[in-house]
CSV table of C-alpha atoms in Angstrom, one decimal:
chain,number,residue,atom,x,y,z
A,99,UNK,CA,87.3,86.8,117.5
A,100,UNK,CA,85.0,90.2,118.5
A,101,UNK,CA,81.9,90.5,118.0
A,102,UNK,CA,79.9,94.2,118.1
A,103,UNK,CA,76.3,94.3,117.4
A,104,UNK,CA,76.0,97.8,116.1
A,105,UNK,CA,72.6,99.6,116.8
A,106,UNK,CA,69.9,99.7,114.0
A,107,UNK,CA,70.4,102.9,111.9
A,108,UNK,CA,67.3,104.4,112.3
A,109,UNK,CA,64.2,102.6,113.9
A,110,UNK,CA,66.0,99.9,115.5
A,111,UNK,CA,63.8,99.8,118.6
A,112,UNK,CA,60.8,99.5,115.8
A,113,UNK,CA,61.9,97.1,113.5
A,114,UNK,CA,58.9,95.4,112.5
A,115,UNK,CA,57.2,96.0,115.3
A,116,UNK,CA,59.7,93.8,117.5
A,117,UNK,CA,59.1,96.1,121.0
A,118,UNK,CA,56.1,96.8,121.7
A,119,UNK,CA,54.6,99.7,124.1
A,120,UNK,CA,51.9,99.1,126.8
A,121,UNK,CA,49.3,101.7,126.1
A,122,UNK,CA,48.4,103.4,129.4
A,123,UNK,CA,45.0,103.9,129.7
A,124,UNK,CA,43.4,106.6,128.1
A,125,UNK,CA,40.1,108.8,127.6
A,126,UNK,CA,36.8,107.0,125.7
A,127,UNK,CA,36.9,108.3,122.0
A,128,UNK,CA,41.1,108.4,121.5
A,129,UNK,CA,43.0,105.6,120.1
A,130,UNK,CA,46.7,104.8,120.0
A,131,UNK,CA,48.9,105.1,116.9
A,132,UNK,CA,52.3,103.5,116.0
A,133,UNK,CA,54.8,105.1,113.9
A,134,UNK,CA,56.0,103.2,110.5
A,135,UNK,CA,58.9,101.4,111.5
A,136,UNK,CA,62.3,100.6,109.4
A,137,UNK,CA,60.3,97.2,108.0
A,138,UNK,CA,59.5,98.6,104.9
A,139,UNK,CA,62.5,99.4,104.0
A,140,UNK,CA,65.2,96.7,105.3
A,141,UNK,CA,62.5,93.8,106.8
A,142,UNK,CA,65.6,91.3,106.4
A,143,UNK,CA,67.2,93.1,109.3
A,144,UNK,CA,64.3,91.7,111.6
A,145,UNK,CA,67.4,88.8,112.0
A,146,UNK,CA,69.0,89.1,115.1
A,147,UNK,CA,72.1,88.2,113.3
A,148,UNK,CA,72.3,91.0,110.4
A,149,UNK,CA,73.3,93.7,112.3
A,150,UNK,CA,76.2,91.3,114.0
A,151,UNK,CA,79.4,93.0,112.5
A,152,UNK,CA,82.7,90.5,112.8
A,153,UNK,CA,86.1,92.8,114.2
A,154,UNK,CA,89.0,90.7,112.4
A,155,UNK,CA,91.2,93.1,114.1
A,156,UNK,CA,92.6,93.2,118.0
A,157,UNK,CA,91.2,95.9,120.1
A,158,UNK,CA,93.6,97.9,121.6
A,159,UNK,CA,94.0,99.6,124.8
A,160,UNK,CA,93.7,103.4,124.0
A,161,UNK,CA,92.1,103.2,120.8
A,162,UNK,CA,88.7,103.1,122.0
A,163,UNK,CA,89.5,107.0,122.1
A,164,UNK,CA,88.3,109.1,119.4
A,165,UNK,CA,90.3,109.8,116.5
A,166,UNK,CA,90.5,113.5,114.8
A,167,UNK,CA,90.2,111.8,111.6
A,168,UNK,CA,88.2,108.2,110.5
A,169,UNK,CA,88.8,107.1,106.8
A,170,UNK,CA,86.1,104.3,106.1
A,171,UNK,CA,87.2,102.0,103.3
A,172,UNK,CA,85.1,99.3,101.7
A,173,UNK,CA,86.5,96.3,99.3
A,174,UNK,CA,85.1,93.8,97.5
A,175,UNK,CA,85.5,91.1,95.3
A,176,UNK,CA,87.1,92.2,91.7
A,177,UNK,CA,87.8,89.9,88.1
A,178,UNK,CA,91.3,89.2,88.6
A,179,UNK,CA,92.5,92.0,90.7
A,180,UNK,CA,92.8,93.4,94.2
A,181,UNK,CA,94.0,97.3,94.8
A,182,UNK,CA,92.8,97.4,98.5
A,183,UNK,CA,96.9,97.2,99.7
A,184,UNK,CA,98.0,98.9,97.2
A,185,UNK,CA,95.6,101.7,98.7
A,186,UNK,CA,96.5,101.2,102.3
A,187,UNK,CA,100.2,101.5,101.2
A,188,UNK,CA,99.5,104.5,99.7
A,189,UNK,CA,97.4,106.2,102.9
A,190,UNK,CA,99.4,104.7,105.3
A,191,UNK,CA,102.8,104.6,104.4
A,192,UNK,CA,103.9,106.4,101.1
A,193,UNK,CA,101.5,109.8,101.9
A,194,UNK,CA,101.3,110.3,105.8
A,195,UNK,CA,104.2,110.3,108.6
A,196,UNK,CA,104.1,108.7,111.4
A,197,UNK,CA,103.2,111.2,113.9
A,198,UNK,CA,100.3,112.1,111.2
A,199,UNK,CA,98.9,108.7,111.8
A,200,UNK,CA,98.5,109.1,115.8
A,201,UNK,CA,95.2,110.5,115.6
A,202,UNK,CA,93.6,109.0,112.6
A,203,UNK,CA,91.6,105.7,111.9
A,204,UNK,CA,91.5,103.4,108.9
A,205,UNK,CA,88.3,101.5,108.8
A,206,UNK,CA,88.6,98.6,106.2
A,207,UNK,CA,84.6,96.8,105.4
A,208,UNK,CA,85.6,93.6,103.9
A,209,UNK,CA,81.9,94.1,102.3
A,210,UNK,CA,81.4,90.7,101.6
A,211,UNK,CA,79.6,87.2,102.1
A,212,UNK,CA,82.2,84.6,100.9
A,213,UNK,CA,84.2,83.8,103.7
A,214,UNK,CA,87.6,82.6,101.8
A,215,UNK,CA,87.8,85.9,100.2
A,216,UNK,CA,86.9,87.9,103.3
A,217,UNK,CA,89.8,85.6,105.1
A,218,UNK,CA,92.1,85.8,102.5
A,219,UNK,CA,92.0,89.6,102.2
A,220,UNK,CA,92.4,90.1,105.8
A,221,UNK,CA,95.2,87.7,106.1
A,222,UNK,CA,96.9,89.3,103.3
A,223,UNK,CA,96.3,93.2,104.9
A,224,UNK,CA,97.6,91.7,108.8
A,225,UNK,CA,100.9,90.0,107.1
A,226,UNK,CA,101.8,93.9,105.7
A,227,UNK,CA,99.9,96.3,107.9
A,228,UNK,CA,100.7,94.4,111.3
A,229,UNK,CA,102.5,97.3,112.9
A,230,UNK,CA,99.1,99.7,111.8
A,231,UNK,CA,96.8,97.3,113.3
A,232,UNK,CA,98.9,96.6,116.8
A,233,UNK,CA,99.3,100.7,117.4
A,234,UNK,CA,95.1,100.7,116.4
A,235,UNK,CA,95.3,102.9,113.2
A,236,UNK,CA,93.6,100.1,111.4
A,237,UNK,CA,91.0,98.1,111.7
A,238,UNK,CA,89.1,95.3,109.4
A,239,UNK,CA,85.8,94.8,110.1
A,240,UNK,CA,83.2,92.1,108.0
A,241,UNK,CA,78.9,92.3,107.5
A,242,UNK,CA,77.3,89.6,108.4
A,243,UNK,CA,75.8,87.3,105.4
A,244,UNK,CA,72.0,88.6,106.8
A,245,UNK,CA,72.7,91.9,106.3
A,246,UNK,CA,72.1,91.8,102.6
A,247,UNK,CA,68.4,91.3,101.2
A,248,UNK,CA,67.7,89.0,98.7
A,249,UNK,CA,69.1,90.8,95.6
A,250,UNK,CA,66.4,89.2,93.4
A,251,UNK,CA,63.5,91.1,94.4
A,252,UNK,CA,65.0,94.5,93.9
A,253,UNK,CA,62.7,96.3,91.9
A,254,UNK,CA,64.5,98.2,88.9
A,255,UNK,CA,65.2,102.0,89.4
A,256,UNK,CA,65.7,105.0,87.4
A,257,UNK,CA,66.3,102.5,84.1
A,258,UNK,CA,69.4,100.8,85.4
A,259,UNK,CA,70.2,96.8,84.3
A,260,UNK,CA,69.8,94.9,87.2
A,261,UNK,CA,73.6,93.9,88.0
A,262,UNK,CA,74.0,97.7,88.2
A,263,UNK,CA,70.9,97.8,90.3
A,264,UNK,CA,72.5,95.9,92.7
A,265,UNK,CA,75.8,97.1,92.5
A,266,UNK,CA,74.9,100.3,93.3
A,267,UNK,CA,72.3,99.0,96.5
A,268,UNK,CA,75.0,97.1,97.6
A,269,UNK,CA,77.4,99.9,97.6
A,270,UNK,CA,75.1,102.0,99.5
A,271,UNK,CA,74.4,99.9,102.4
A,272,UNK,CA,77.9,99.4,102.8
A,273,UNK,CA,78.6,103.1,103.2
A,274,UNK,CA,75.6,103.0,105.4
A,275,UNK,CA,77.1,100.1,107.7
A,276,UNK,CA,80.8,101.6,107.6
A,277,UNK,CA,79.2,104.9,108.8
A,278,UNK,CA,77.3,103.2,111.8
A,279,UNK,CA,80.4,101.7,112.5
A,280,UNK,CA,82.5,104.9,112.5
A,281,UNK,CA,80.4,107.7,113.5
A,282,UNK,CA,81.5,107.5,117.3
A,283,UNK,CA,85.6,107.3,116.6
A,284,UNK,CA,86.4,110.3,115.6
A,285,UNK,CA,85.4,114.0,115.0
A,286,UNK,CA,85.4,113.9,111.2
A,287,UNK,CA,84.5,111.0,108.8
A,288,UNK,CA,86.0,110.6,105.5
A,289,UNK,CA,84.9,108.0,102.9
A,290,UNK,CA,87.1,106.6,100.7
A,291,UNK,CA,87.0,103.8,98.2
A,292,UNK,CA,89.3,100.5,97.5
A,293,UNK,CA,91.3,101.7,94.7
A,294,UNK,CA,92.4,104.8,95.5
A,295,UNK,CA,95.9,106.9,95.5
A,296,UNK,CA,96.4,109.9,98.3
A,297,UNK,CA,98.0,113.3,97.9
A,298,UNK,CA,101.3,113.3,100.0
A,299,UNK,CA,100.3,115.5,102.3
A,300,UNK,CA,97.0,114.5,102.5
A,301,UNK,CA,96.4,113.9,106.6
A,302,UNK,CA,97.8,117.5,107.5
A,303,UNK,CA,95.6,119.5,104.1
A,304,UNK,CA,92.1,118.1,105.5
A,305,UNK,CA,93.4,119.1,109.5
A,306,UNK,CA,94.2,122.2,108.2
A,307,UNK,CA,91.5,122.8,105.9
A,308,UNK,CA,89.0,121.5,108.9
A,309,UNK,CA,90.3,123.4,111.0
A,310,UNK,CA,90.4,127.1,108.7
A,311,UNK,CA,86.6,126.3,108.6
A,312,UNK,CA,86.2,126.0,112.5
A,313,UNK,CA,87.9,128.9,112.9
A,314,UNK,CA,86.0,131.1,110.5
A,315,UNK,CA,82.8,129.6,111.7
A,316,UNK,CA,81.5,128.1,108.7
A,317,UNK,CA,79.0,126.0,108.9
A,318,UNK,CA,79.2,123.0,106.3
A,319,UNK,CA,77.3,119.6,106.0
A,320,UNK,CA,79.3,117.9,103.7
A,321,UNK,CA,83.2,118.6,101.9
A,322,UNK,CA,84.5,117.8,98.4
A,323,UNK,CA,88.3,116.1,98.8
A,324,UNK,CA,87.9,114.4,95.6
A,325,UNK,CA,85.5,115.4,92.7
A,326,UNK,CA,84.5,111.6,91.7
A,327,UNK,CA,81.4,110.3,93.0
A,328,UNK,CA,81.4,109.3,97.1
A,329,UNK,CA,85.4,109.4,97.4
A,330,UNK,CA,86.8,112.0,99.6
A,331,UNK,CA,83.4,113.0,100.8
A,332,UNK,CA,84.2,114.1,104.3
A,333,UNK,CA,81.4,115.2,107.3
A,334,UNK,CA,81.6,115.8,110.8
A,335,UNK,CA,80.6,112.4,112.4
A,336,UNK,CA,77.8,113.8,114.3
A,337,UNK,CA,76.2,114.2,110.9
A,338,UNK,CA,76.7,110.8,109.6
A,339,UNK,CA,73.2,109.8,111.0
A,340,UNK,CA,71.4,111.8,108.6
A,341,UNK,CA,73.4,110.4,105.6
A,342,UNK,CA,72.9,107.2,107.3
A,343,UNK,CA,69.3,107.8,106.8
A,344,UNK,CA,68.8,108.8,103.3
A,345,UNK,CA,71.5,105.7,102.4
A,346,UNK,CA,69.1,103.1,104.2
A,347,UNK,CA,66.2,104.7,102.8
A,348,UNK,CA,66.7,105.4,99.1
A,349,UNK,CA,69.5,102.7,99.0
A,350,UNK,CA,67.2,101.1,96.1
A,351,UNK,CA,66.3,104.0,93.8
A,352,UNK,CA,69.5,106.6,93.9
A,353,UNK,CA,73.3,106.0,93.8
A,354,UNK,CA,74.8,106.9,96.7
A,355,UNK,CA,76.8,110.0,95.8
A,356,UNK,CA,73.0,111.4,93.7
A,357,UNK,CA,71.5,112.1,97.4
A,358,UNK,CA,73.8,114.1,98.7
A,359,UNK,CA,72.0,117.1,96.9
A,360,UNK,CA,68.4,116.0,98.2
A,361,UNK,CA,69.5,115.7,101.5
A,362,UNK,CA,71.2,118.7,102.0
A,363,UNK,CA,68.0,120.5,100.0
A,364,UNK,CA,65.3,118.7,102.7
A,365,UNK,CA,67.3,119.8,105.5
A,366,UNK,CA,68.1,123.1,104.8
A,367,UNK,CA,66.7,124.9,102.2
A,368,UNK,CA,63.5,126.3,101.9
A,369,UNK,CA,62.5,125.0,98.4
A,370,UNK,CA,60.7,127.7,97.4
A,371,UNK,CA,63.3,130.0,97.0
A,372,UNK,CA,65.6,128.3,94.7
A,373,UNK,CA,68.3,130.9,94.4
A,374,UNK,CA,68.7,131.1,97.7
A,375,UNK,CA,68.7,127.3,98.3
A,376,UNK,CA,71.6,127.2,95.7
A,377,UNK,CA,73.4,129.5,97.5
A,378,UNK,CA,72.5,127.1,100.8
A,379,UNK,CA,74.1,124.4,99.2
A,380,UNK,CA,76.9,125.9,97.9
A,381,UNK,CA,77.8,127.0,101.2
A,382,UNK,CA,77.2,123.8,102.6
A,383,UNK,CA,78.8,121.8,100.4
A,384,UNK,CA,82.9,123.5,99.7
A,385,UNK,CA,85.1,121.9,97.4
A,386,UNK,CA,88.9,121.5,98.4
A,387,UNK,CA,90.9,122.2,95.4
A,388,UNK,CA,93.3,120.6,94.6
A,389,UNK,CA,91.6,116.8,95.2
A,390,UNK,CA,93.5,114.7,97.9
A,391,UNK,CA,92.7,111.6,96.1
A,392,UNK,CA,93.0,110.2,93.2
A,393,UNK,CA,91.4,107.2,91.3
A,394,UNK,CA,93.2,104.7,89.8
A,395,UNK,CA,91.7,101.1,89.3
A,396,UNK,CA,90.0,100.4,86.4
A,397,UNK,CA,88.6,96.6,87.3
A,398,UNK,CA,85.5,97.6,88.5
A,399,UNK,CA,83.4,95.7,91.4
A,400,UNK,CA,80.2,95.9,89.3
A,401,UNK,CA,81.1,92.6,86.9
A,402,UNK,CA,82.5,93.5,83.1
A,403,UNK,CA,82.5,97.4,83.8
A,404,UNK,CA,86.3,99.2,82.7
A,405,UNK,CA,86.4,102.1,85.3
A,406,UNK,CA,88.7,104.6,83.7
A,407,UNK,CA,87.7,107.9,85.3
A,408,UNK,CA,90.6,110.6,87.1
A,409,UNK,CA,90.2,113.4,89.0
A,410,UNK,CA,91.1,116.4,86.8
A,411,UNK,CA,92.0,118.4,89.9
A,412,UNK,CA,94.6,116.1,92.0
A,413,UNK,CA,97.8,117.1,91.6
């Protein structure tokens, strides 16, 4: 089994005060300040164990190199139903060739605490996507049981019921972990969800489309594949950390896909021009028409909810 203890997103050195500085000496009349450190936010990570992430998968010589393409997929526990094979099938086999595959990664977050499930679900992705994992396409990674906080004391947000409350918090720190995770594989970084069907020429559209915006220069933050929520939301992996960020911060009061906008508006806009930062965003933020994925499970991962959205513009 491998082991990788992935850095603290944002203040790991800080982490309730864990390292401490020895103050040089200074002048009479000045005084020493600290910074506020990630505590606030995630004190349950001051266990040296929540940040442990399991590798279920080999490592293999030569995939240590980075990827042009990393696809981060989390799945969880559904009523009666699993589609996460049904979705690697679909990415890996029925919608890309071969020689598309070469350069990508598929990172599967078994994003959950119950070990029989989390075995089980890897055992059953080995016994059909062995040939994926020996070449190092894909990989299956698992959290450790510390990295969740005690669900209980969530505080209710923007007049959500408290299963969705979690839900949703959950959801976000598993992007947030599958983004730690990913952000030094590959150029770009695509997330993707569990239950999820791929346009057939999926691989070689995004290359192309990624690489029409290189070439004309055009500076973006963040791409629509999909019009549903976090799926198909694709970023260049050196700007994962600021998503990383806002996910770890806000991970309690906003779904996931809802701080896209704020982000984008704090880091580049200047908010008192709001026509302009429109036009910001909307040059930050392009759509690829049509959508490369489509949804298609309707057993939800939030307990009792019938998802039955599509994506009015895959073809």
């Amino acid at each position: 089994m491998n082991f990788i203890v992935i850095t603290k997103f944002i203040f790991v050195y800080y982490l309730t005060g864990a390292v401490e500085t020895t103050p040089v000496s200074a002048p009479e009349n000045t005084i020493f300040l600290k910074m506020p450190s990630a505590a606030p936010f995630l004190p349950h990570l001051a266990d040296p164990n929540s940040l442990r992430v399991k590798i279920h998968t080999p490592v293999i010589t030569g995939s240590q190199y980075p990827a042009t393409l990393v696809f981060g997929i989390p799945t969880a526990e559904r009523e009666g139903v699993s589609y996460v094979s049904d979705t690697l099938q679909s990415l890996l086999r029925e919608s890309a060739r071969v020689e598309d595959l070469l350069d990508c990664k598929f990172i599967v977050l078994l994003a959950s605490v119950d070990e029989q499930y989390v075995e089980s679900t890897y055992n059953q992705i080995k016994w059909k996507f062995s040939s994926e994992i020996e070449k190092g396409i894909l990989q299956v990674i698992s959290p450790n049981k510390a990295y969740y906080p005690d669900w209980s004391t969530l505080p209710i947000r923007i007049g959500d019921p408290i299963e969705r409350v979690h839900w949703r918090s959950k959801q976000s720190l598993d992007y947030a972990l599958l983004m730690e995770f990913a952000k030094t594989q590959g150029t770009f970084y695509v997330q993707l969800e569990d239950d999820i069907v791929a346009h057939n020429t999926y691989i070689s559209q995004i290359k192309k489309y990624a690489s029409k915006m290189e070439r004309k220069k055009q500076k973006w933050f963040v791409s629509d594949l999909s019009s549903l929520g976090f799926i198909g939301k694709m970023f260049h992996s050196y700007d994962l950390k600021y998503m990383i960020q806002f996910l770890v911060m806000f991970y309690n009061d906003l779904p996931a896909d809802w701080m896209i906008d704020p982000l984008i508006e704090s880091k580049f806009c200047n908010l008192e021009q709001k026509f302009q930062c429109k036009e910001t965003k909307n040059l930050l933020w392009p759509k690829h028409k049509p959508s490369l994925f489509q949804h298609r499970g309707t057993v939800s991962t939030l307990k009792g909810k019938v998802q039955n959205l599509k994506d009015p513009f895959f073809e």
